Amino acid sequence: MSRVHNQRSVARLAAIQALYQMEVSGVGVEAVIREFADHRFDRGVEGDAATEGDMMASADEGFFAELVRGVVENQREIDAAVVKRLASGWRLERIDATVRAILRSGAFELAHRSDVPTEVVIDEYVELTKSFFEGPEPGFVNGALDAVARDVRT
């Protein structure tokens, strides 16, 4: 795995965590970006000074901030793209908050980062989903993002 790929993977994980945190705590986008920059990046996983190989220390902070801001700024469009591909009768609010954050971040990348290949976006978010869930959620995320990709990338 290339260093840039790894830095982006960590940024995606951090973006999911930030979006989740914003949803459950009501903290604003700039405050959560600042918190991650001040307290999570360039720090060890347990808050100690970063050592080489520490996960959060290797995040692409600019990419992280772009993802979080992009989801917030485009949330109405992103949510509409996701809802369009949910099973009949399902509402976004009914989905687990972590899965919602994953879908929003993935849908933002698919719609607004055409430089990132579709397969990379979907694979990354499915793998991140596996780090949170052992059940059907990774398959659900795969199907939803694949459908969103067909809609937004023609």
Coordinates of N, CA and C in Angstrom, one line a residue:
M1 N 0.8 -1.2 0.0 CA 0.0 0.0 0.0 C 0.9 1.2 0.0
S2 N 0.6 2.2 -0.9 CA 1.5 3.4 -0.9 C 1.2 4.3 0.3
R3 N 2.1 5.1 0.5 CA 2.0 6.1 1.7 C 0.8 7.0 1.5
V4 N 0.6 7.5 0.3 CA -0.5 8.4 0.0 C -1.8 7.7 0.2
H5 N -1.9 6.4 -0.3 CA -3.1 5.6 -0.1 C -3.4 5.4 1.4
N6 N -2.3 5.1 2.1 CA -2.5 4.9 3.6 C -2.9 6.1 4.3
Q7 N -2.3 7.3 3.9 CA -2.7 8.6 4.5 C -4.2 8.9 4.2
R8 N -4.6 8.6 3.0 CA -6.0 8.8 2.7 C -6.9 7.9 3.4
S9 N -6.5 6.6 3.6 CA -7.3 5.6 4.3 C -7.6 6.1 5.7
V10 N -6.5 6.6 6.4 CA -6.6 7.1 7.7 C -7.5 8.3 7.8
A11 N -7.3 9.2 6.8 CA -8.2 10.4 6.7 C -9.7 10.0 6.6
R12 N -9.9 9.0 5.8 CA -11.3 8.5 5.6 C -11.9 8.0 7.0
L13 N -11.1 7.3 7.7 CA -11.5 6.8 9.0 C -11.8 8.0 9.9
A14 N -10.9 8.9 10.0 CA -11.0 10.1 10.8 C -12.3 10.9 10.4
A15 N -12.5 11.0 9.1 CA -13.7 11.7 8.6 C -15.0 11.0 9.1
I16 N -15.0 9.7 9.1 CA -16.2 9.0 9.6 C -16.4 9.3 11.1
Q17 N -15.3 9.2 11.8 CA -15.4 9.5 13.2 C -15.8 10.9 13.5
A18 N -15.3 11.9 12.7 CA -15.7 13.3 12.9 C -17.2 13.5 12.6
L19 N -17.6 12.9 11.5 CA -19.1 13.0 11.1 C -20.0 12.4 12.1
Y20 N -19.6 11.3 12.6 CA -20.3 10.6 13.7 C -20.4 11.6 14.9
Q21 N -19.2 12.1 15.3 CA -19.1 13.0 16.5 C -20.0 14.2 16.3
M22 N -20.0 14.8 15.1 CA -20.8 15.9 14.8 C -22.3 15.6 15.0
E23 N -22.7 14.4 14.5 CA -24.1 14.1 14.6 C -24.6 13.8 16.0
V24 N -23.8 13.1 16.8 CA -24.2 12.8 18.2 C -24.0 13.9 19.2
S25 N -23.1 14.8 18.9 CA -22.8 15.9 19.9 C -23.3 17.3 19.4
G26 N -23.5 17.4 18.1 CA -24.0 18.7 17.6 C -22.8 19.7 17.4
V27 N -21.6 19.3 17.6 CA -20.5 20.2 17.4 C -20.4 20.5 15.9
G28 N -19.9 21.8 15.6 CA -19.9 22.2 14.2 C -18.6 21.7 13.5
V29 N -18.7 21.9 12.2 CA -17.7 21.3 11.3 C -16.3 21.9 11.6
E30 N -16.2 23.2 11.7 CA -14.8 23.8 11.9 C -14.3 23.4 13.3
A31 N -15.2 23.3 14.3 CA -14.7 22.9 15.6 C -14.2 21.4 15.6
V32 N -14.9 20.5 14.9 CA -14.5 19.1 14.9 C -13.2 19.0 14.1
I33 N -13.0 19.7 13.0 CA -11.8 19.7 12.3 C -10.6 20.2 13.1
R34 N -10.9 21.3 13.9 CA -9.8 21.8 14.8 C -9.5 20.8 15.9
E35 N -10.5 20.2 16.4 CA -10.2 19.2 17.5 C -9.3 18.0 17.0
F36 N -9.7 17.5 15.8 CA -8.8 16.5 15.2 C -7.4 17.0 15.0
A37 N -7.3 18.2 14.4 CA -5.9 18.7 14.1 C -5.1 18.9 15.4
D38 N -5.8 19.4 16.5 CA -5.1 19.7 17.7 C -4.9 18.5 18.6
H39 N -5.8 17.5 18.6 CA -5.7 16.5 19.6 C -5.6 15.1 19.1
R40 N -5.8 14.8 17.8 CA -5.8 13.5 17.3 C -4.7 13.2 16.3
F41 N -4.5 14.2 15.4 CA -3.4 14.0 14.4 C -2.1 14.4 15.0
D42 N -1.1 13.8 14.5 CA 0.3 14.0 15.0 C 0.4 13.7 16.5
R43 N -0.5 12.8 17.0 CA -0.5 12.3 18.3 C -0.6 10.8 18.2
G44 N -0.1 10.1 19.2 CA -0.3 8.7 19.3 C -1.7 8.3 19.5
V45 N -2.0 7.1 19.3 CA -3.4 6.6 19.4 C -4.0 6.9 20.8
E46 N -3.1 6.8 21.8 CA -3.6 7.0 23.2 C -3.3 8.4 23.7
G47 N -2.9 9.3 22.7 CA -2.7 10.7 23.1 C -1.2 11.0 23.3
D48 N -0.3 10.0 23.3 CA 1.1 10.2 23.5 C 1.7 10.8 22.2
A49 N 2.9 11.3 22.4 CA 3.5 11.9 21.2 C 3.6 10.8 20.1
A50 N 3.4 11.2 18.9 CA 3.3 10.2 17.8 C 4.6 9.5 17.6
T51 N 4.5 8.3 17.2 CA 5.7 7.5 16.8 C 5.4 7.0 15.4
E52 N 6.5 6.7 14.7 CA 6.3 6.3 13.3 C 5.4 5.1 13.3
G53 N 4.4 5.1 12.4 CA 3.5 4.0 12.2 C 2.2 4.2 13.0
D54 N 2.1 5.2 13.9 CA 0.8 5.5 14.6 C -0.2 5.9 13.6
M55 N -1.4 5.3 13.7 CA -2.4 5.4 12.7 C -2.8 6.8 12.5
M56 N -3.3 7.5 13.5 CA -3.9 8.9 13.3 C -2.8 9.8 12.9
A57 N -1.6 9.6 13.3 CA -0.5 10.5 12.9 C -0.2 10.5 11.4
S58 N -0.6 9.4 10.7 CA -0.3 9.4 9.3 C -1.4 9.8 8.4
A59 N -2.4 10.5 9.0 CA -3.6 10.9 8.2 C -3.2 12.1 7.2
D60 N -3.8 12.1 6.1 CA -3.7 13.3 5.2 C -4.8 14.3 5.7
E61 N -4.3 15.2 6.5 CA -5.2 16.2 7.1 C -6.0 17.1 6.2
G62 N -5.4 17.4 5.1 CA -6.1 18.2 4.1 C -7.3 17.5 3.5
F63 N -7.0 16.2 3.2 CA -8.0 15.4 2.6 C -9.2 15.1 3.6
F64 N -8.8 14.9 4.9 CA -9.7 14.7 6.0 C -10.7 16.0 6.0
A65 N -10.1 17.2 6.1 CA -10.9 18.4 6.2 C -11.8 18.6 5.0
E66 N -11.2 18.2 3.8 CA -12.1 18.3 2.6 C -13.3 17.4 2.7
L67 N -13.1 16.2 3.1 CA -14.2 15.2 3.3 C -15.2 15.7 4.2
V68 N -14.8 16.2 5.4 CA -15.8 16.6 6.4 C -16.5 17.8 6.0
R69 N -15.8 18.8 5.5 CA -16.4 20.0 5.0 C -17.4 19.7 3.8
G70 N -16.9 18.9 2.9 CA -17.6 18.5 1.7 C -18.9 17.9 2.0
V71 N -18.9 16.9 3.0 CA -20.2 16.3 3.4 C -21.1 17.3 4.0
V72 N -20.6 18.1 4.8 CA -21.5 19.1 5.5 C -22.1 20.1 4.4
E73 N -21.2 20.6 3.6 CA -21.7 21.6 2.6 C -22.6 21.0 1.5
N74 N -22.5 19.7 1.3 CA -23.3 19.1 0.2 C -24.3 18.1 0.8
Q75 N -24.6 18.1 2.1 CA -25.3 17.1 2.7 C -26.7 16.8 2.1
R76 N -27.4 17.9 1.7 CA -28.7 17.7 1.1 C -28.6 16.8 -0.2
E77 N -27.7 17.2 -1.0 CA -27.4 16.4 -2.3 C -27.0 15.0 -2.0
I78 N -26.1 14.9 -1.1 CA -25.5 13.6 -0.7 C -26.6 12.7 -0.1
D79 N -27.3 13.2 0.8 CA -28.4 12.4 1.4 C -29.4 12.0 0.4
A80 N -29.8 12.9 -0.6 CA -30.7 12.5 -1.6 C -30.2 11.4 -2.5
A81 N -28.9 11.4 -2.8 CA -28.3 10.4 -3.6 C -28.3 9.0 -2.9
V82 N -28.1 9.1 -1.6 CA -28.1 7.8 -0.8 C -29.5 7.3 -0.7
V83 N -30.5 8.2 -0.3 CA -31.9 7.8 -0.1 C -32.5 7.2 -1.3
K84 N -32.1 7.7 -2.5 CA -32.6 7.2 -3.7 C -32.3 5.7 -3.9
R85 N -31.2 5.3 -3.3 CA -30.7 3.9 -3.5 C -31.0 3.0 -2.3
L86 N -31.7 3.5 -1.3 CA -32.1 2.7 -0.2 C -33.3 1.9 -0.6
A87 N -33.5 0.7 0.1 CA -34.7 -0.1 -0.2 C -36.0 0.7 0.1
S88 N -37.0 0.4 -0.6 CA -38.3 1.1 -0.5 C -38.7 1.1 1.0
G89 N -39.1 2.3 1.5 CA -39.6 2.4 2.8 C -38.5 2.7 3.8
W90 N -37.2 2.6 3.5 CA -36.1 2.9 4.4 C -35.8 4.4 4.4
R91 N -35.6 4.9 5.5 CA -35.2 6.3 5.7 C -33.8 6.4 6.2
L92 N -33.0 7.4 5.8 CA -31.6 7.6 6.2 C -31.5 7.6 7.8
E93 N -32.5 8.2 8.4 CA -32.5 8.3 9.9 C -32.6 6.9 10.5
R94 N -33.1 5.9 9.8 CA -33.3 4.6 10.4 C -31.9 3.8 10.4
I95 N -31.0 4.3 9.6 CA -29.7 3.6 9.5 C -28.8 4.0 10.7
D96 N -28.0 3.1 11.2 CA -27.0 3.3 12.2 C -26.2 4.6 11.9
A97 N -25.9 5.4 12.9 CA -25.2 6.7 12.7 C -23.8 6.5 12.1
T98 N -23.1 5.4 12.4 CA -21.8 5.2 11.8 C -21.9 4.8 10.4
V99 N -22.9 4.0 10.0 CA -23.1 3.6 8.6 C -23.5 4.9 7.9
R100 N -24.3 5.7 8.5 CA -24.8 7.0 7.8 C -23.5 7.8 7.5
A101 N -22.6 7.9 8.4 CA -21.4 8.7 8.2 C -20.5 8.1 7.1
I102 N -20.5 6.8 7.1 CA -19.7 6.1 6.0 C -20.3 6.3 4.7
L103 N -21.7 6.2 4.6 CA -22.3 6.4 3.3 C -22.2 7.9 2.8
R104 N -22.3 8.8 3.7 CA -22.2 10.2 3.4 C -20.8 10.5 2.9
S105 N -19.8 10.1 3.6 CA -18.4 10.3 3.1 C -18.1 9.7 1.8
G106 N -18.5 8.4 1.6 CA -18.3 7.7 0.4 C -19.1 8.4 -0.8
A107 N -20.3 8.8 -0.5 CA -21.1 9.4 -1.6 C -20.5 10.8 -2.0
F108 N -20.0 11.5 -1.0 CA -19.3 12.8 -1.3 C -18.1 12.5 -2.2
E109 N -17.3 11.5 -1.9 CA -16.1 11.2 -2.7 C -16.6 10.8 -4.1
L110 N -17.6 10.0 -4.2 CA -18.0 9.6 -5.6 C -18.5 10.8 -6.4
A111 N -19.2 11.7 -5.7 CA -19.8 12.8 -6.5 C -18.9 13.9 -6.7
H112 N -17.9 14.1 -5.8 CA -17.1 15.3 -5.9 C -15.6 15.1 -6.1
R113 N -15.1 13.9 -6.1 CA -13.7 13.6 -6.2 C -13.5 12.6 -7.4
S114 N -13.7 13.1 -8.6 CA -13.6 12.2 -9.8 C -12.2 11.7 -10.0
D115 N -11.2 12.4 -9.3 CA -9.8 11.9 -9.4 C -9.6 10.6 -8.7
V116 N -10.5 10.2 -7.8 CA -10.4 9.0 -7.1 C -11.2 7.9 -7.8
P117 N -10.6 6.8 -8.2 CA -11.3 5.8 -9.0 C -12.5 5.2 -8.1
T118 N -13.6 5.0 -8.8 CA -14.8 4.4 -8.2 C -14.5 3.2 -7.3
E119 N -13.7 2.3 -7.9 CA -13.4 1.0 -7.2 C -12.7 1.3 -5.9
V120 N -11.8 2.3 -5.9 CA -11.0 2.7 -4.7 C -12.0 3.2 -3.6
V121 N -12.8 4.1 -4.0 CA -13.8 4.7 -3.0 C -14.6 3.6 -2.4
I122 N -15.2 2.8 -3.2 CA -16.1 1.7 -2.7 C -15.3 0.7 -1.8
D123 N -14.2 0.3 -2.3 CA -13.4 -0.7 -1.5 C -12.9 -0.1 -0.2
E124 N -12.5 1.2 -0.2 CA -12.1 1.8 1.0 C -13.2 1.8 2.1
Y125 N -14.4 2.3 1.7 CA -15.5 2.4 2.6 C -16.0 1.1 3.1
V126 N -16.0 0.1 2.2 CA -16.4 -1.3 2.6 C -15.4 -1.8 3.7
E127 N -14.1 -1.6 3.4 CA -13.1 -2.1 4.4 C -13.2 -1.3 5.7
L128 N -13.5 0.0 5.7 CA -13.7 0.7 6.9 C -15.0 0.2 7.6
T129 N -16.0 -0.1 6.9 CA -17.2 -0.6 7.5 C -16.9 -1.9 8.2
K130 N -16.1 -2.7 7.6 CA -15.7 -4.0 8.3 C -14.9 -3.8 9.6
S131 N -14.3 -2.6 9.7 CA -13.6 -2.3 11.0 C -14.5 -1.9 12.1
F132 N -15.8 -1.6 11.7 CA -16.8 -1.2 12.7 C -17.8 -2.3 12.9
F133 N -18.1 -3.1 11.9 CA -19.2 -4.1 12.0 C -18.8 -5.5 11.4
E134 N -19.4 -6.5 12.0 CA -19.1 -7.9 11.6 C -20.3 -8.5 10.9
G135 N -21.4 -7.8 10.8 CA -22.6 -8.3 10.2 C -22.8 -7.9 8.8
P136 N -24.0 -7.6 8.4 CA -24.4 -7.4 7.0 C -24.0 -6.0 6.5
E137 N -23.5 -5.1 7.4 CA -23.3 -3.7 7.0 C -22.3 -3.5 5.9
P138 N -21.2 -4.2 5.8 CA -20.2 -4.0 4.7 C -20.9 -4.3 3.4
G139 N -21.7 -5.4 3.3 CA -22.4 -5.6 2.0 C -23.4 -4.6 1.7
F140 N -24.1 -4.0 2.7 CA -25.0 -3.0 2.5 C -24.4 -1.7 2.0
V141 N -23.2 -1.4 2.6 CA -22.5 -0.2 2.2 C -22.0 -0.4 0.7
N142 N -21.5 -1.6 0.4 CA -21.0 -1.9 -0.9 C -22.1 -1.7 -1.9
G143 N -23.3 -2.2 -1.7 CA -24.4 -2.1 -2.6 C -24.9 -0.7 -2.8
A144 N -25.0 0.0 -1.6 CA -25.5 1.4 -1.7 C -24.5 2.3 -2.4
L145 N -23.2 2.2 -2.1 CA -22.2 3.1 -2.8 C -22.0 2.7 -4.3
D146 N -22.1 1.4 -4.6 CA -22.1 1.0 -6.0 C -23.3 1.6 -6.8
A147 N -24.4 1.7 -6.2 CA -25.6 2.3 -6.8 C -25.4 3.8 -6.9
V148 N -24.9 4.4 -5.9 CA -24.7 5.9 -5.9 C -23.7 6.2 -7.0
A149 N -22.6 5.4 -7.1 CA -21.6 5.6 -8.2 C -22.2 5.5 -9.6
R150 N -23.1 4.6 -9.8 CA -23.8 4.5 -11.1 C -24.6 5.8 -11.4
D151 N -25.1 6.4 -10.4 CA -25.9 7.6 -10.6 C -25.1 8.8 -10.8
V152 N -24.0 8.9 -10.0 CA -23.2 10.2 -10.1 C -22.0 10.1 -11.0
R153 N -21.6 9.0 -11.4 CA -20.4 8.8 -12.3 C -20.8 8.1 -13.6
T154 N -21.1 8.9 -14.6 CA -21.5 8.3 -15.9 C -20.4 8.4 -16.9

